[in-house]
Coordinates of C-alpha atoms in Angstrom, one line a residue:
T1456 CA 32.2 25.9 -4.1
K1457 CA 29.5 23.3 -4.0
L1458 CA 27.3 21.8 -6.7
Y1459 CA 24.2 19.7 -5.9
V1460 CA 23.3 17.0 -8.4
L1461 CA 20.3 14.7 -8.5
D1462 CA 20.1 11.3 -10.0
L1463 CA 16.8 9.3 -9.7
T1464 CA 17.4 8.1 -6.1
A1465 CA 20.1 10.3 -4.5
V1466 CA 21.4 13.8 -3.9
R1467 CA 25.1 14.2 -4.6
L1468 CA 27.4 17.0 -3.6
I1469 CA 30.4 17.9 -5.8
D1470 CA 33.1 19.9 -4.2
L1471 CA 34.2 21.9 -7.3
S1472 CA 37.6 22.8 -5.8
T1473 CA 38.6 19.1 -5.3
V1474 CA 36.1 17.5 -7.7
D1475 CA 35.2 15.1 -4.9
V1476 CA 31.7 13.6 -5.3
K1477 CA 29.7 12.1 -2.4
T1478 CA 26.2 11.0 -1.8
I1479 CA 24.6 13.1 0.9
A1480 CA 21.0 11.9 0.8
G1481 CA 19.2 8.9 -0.6
G1482 CA 21.2 6.2 -2.3
C1483 CA 21.5 3.7 -5.1
E1484 CA 18.6 1.5 -4.3
N1485 CA 15.2 2.4 -5.8
S1486 CA 12.8 1.3 -3.1
G1487 CA 9.8 3.0 -4.8
E1488 CA 9.0 5.0 -1.7
N1489 CA 9.6 8.4 -0.1
K1490 CA 11.2 8.0 3.3
D1491 CA 12.1 11.0 5.4
G1492 CA 15.4 10.7 7.3
V1493 CA 18.9 12.1 7.6
G1494 CA 21.4 11.7 4.8
T1495 CA 21.5 8.3 3.2
E1496 CA 18.7 7.1 5.5
A1497 CA 16.2 9.1 3.4
Q1498 CA 14.8 7.5 0.3
F1499 CA 13.7 9.0 -3.0
D1500 CA 12.2 7.6 -6.2
R1501 CA 12.5 9.4 -9.5
M1502 CA 13.6 12.9 -8.5
L1503 CA 13.5 15.2 -11.5
G1504 CA 14.1 18.7 -10.4
M1505 CA 15.5 20.8 -7.5
S1506 CA 16.1 24.3 -6.4
L1507 CA 18.3 25.7 -3.7
S1508 CA 17.1 28.5 -1.4
S1509 CA 18.9 31.9 -1.8
D1510 CA 20.6 31.5 1.6
D1511 CA 21.8 28.0 0.6
S1512 CA 20.1 26.4 3.6
T1513 CA 17.4 24.3 2.0
L1514 CA 17.3 22.2 -1.2
Y1515 CA 13.8 21.6 -2.5
I1516 CA 13.3 18.5 -4.6
A1517 CA 10.5 17.3 -6.9
G1518 CA 9.7 13.6 -6.6
S1519 CA 7.8 12.7 -9.7
R1520 CA 6.9 9.1 -9.1
N1521 CA 5.9 9.7 -5.4
Q1522 CA 4.0 12.9 -6.1
A1523 CA 5.8 14.8 -3.4
I1524 CA 8.0 17.9 -2.8
R1525 CA 10.8 17.2 -0.4
Q1526 CA 13.1 19.6 1.4
M1527 CA 16.6 18.9 2.6
D1528 CA 18.4 21.0 5.2
T1529 CA 21.8 21.4 3.7
A1530 CA 23.5 21.7 7.1
T1531 CA 22.0 18.7 8.8
L1532 CA 21.1 16.7 5.7
A1533 CA 17.6 16.1 7.2
V1534 CA 15.1 15.3 4.5
T1535 CA 11.4 15.9 5.1
T1536 CA 8.3 16.0 2.9
L1537 CA 7.0 19.5 2.4
A1538 CA 4.0 18.7 0.3
G1539 CA 2.4 15.7 -1.5
S1540 CA 0.3 12.7 -0.5
G1541 CA 2.1 10.0 -2.6
A1542 CA -1.2 9.5 -4.4
V1543 CA -1.7 10.5 -8.1
N1544 CA -4.0 13.5 -8.4
S1545 CA -5.3 13.3 -12.0
D1546 CA -8.2 15.8 -11.6
N1547 CA -6.0 18.8 -10.6
A1548 CA -7.8 19.2 -7.3
I1549 CA -6.4 21.0 -4.3
Q1550 CA -7.9 19.6 -1.1
E1551 CA -8.0 21.5 2.2
G1552 CA -6.7 19.8 5.3
T1553 CA -3.9 19.5 7.8
G1554 CA -0.6 17.9 7.1
T1555 CA 1.5 16.8 4.2
M1556 CA -0.8 14.0 3.2
V1557 CA -3.2 16.4 1.6
A1558 CA -1.3 18.2 -1.1
M1559 CA -1.8 16.4 -4.4
F1560 CA 0.2 16.4 -7.6
N1561 CA 0.4 14.4 -10.8
M1562 CA 4.1 14.1 -11.7
P1563 CA 5.7 17.2 -10.2
Y1564 CA 8.5 17.7 -12.6
T1565 CA 10.6 20.5 -11.2
V1566 CA 10.6 23.2 -8.5
S1567 CA 11.8 26.8 -8.2
V1568 CA 12.1 28.6 -4.9
S1569 CA 11.3 32.3 -4.6
P1570 CA 14.2 34.7 -3.8
D1571 CA 12.7 35.4 -0.3
G1572 CA 12.4 31.6 0.4
Q1573 CA 8.6 31.9 1.2
Y1574 CA 7.4 30.0 -1.9
V1575 CA 8.2 26.9 -3.9
Y1576 CA 6.7 26.8 -7.4
V1577 CA 6.0 23.3 -8.6
A1578 CA 5.5 22.3 -12.2
D1579 CA 2.7 19.8 -11.8
S1580 CA 3.3 18.4 -15.3
L1581 CA 0.5 16.0 -16.0
N1582 CA -2.0 18.4 -14.5
Q1583 CA -0.5 21.1 -16.8
N1584 CA -0.4 23.5 -13.8
I1585 CA 2.0 25.4 -11.7
K1586 CA 1.3 25.3 -8.0
R1587 CA 2.7 27.5 -5.3
V1588 CA 3.6 25.8 -2.0
T1589 CA 4.6 28.1 0.8
T1590 CA 7.3 27.0 3.2
G1591 CA 4.5 27.7 5.7
R1592 CA 2.7 24.8 4.0
T1593 CA -0.1 26.1 1.8
C1594 CA -0.6 25.3 -1.9
E1595 CA -2.3 27.4 -4.6
P1596 CA -2.7 26.9 -8.3
Q1597 CA -0.9 29.7 -10.2
S1598 CA -2.1 28.8 -13.6
T1599 CA -4.6 26.4 -15.1
P1600 CA -5.0 24.9 -18.6
N1601 CA -6.6 27.3 -21.1
S1602 CA -5.7 30.3 -18.8
Q1603 CA -8.6 29.7 -16.5
K1604 CA -8.2 31.3 -13.1
A1605 CA -8.5 29.0 -10.1
P1606 CA -8.9 30.5 -6.6
P1607 CA -6.1 29.9 -4.1
L1608 CA -7.0 27.3 -1.6
P1609 CA -4.9 26.4 1.5
I1610 CA -4.1 22.7 1.9
Y1611 CA -2.6 23.0 5.4
A1612 CA -4.0 24.5 8.5

């Protein structure tokens, strides 16, 4: 049985049968940047929340300082950016466009993946909003402050 644990800059795997702990992505250094890569070649900065897909194939990670949602393939340990531009979005806007550089957050705090694996729900904490990112790469606000409804807008083509 496996247990995934985050610290601010690394993903660790604990084998519960042996209590062996190893770093499987990221590392000790806080470079202040997101860097996609495989295993310890990937870099993180201030990861706060994660969610594992129901088939255990993908770990989704909220990077609060870099305003990004990352995904890690648990078989290959490949880490890629699913959504987030790296820039702070303090006006709660969702911009349309192509690619990961368009999704915008302001301190994504944690994530939760839907049972079917199609959606990742993001607590966009300083925008006081929950956003839905599809693994097909679109983002929609799910709630807004004061219960105002916001129309879903795709951010990826």
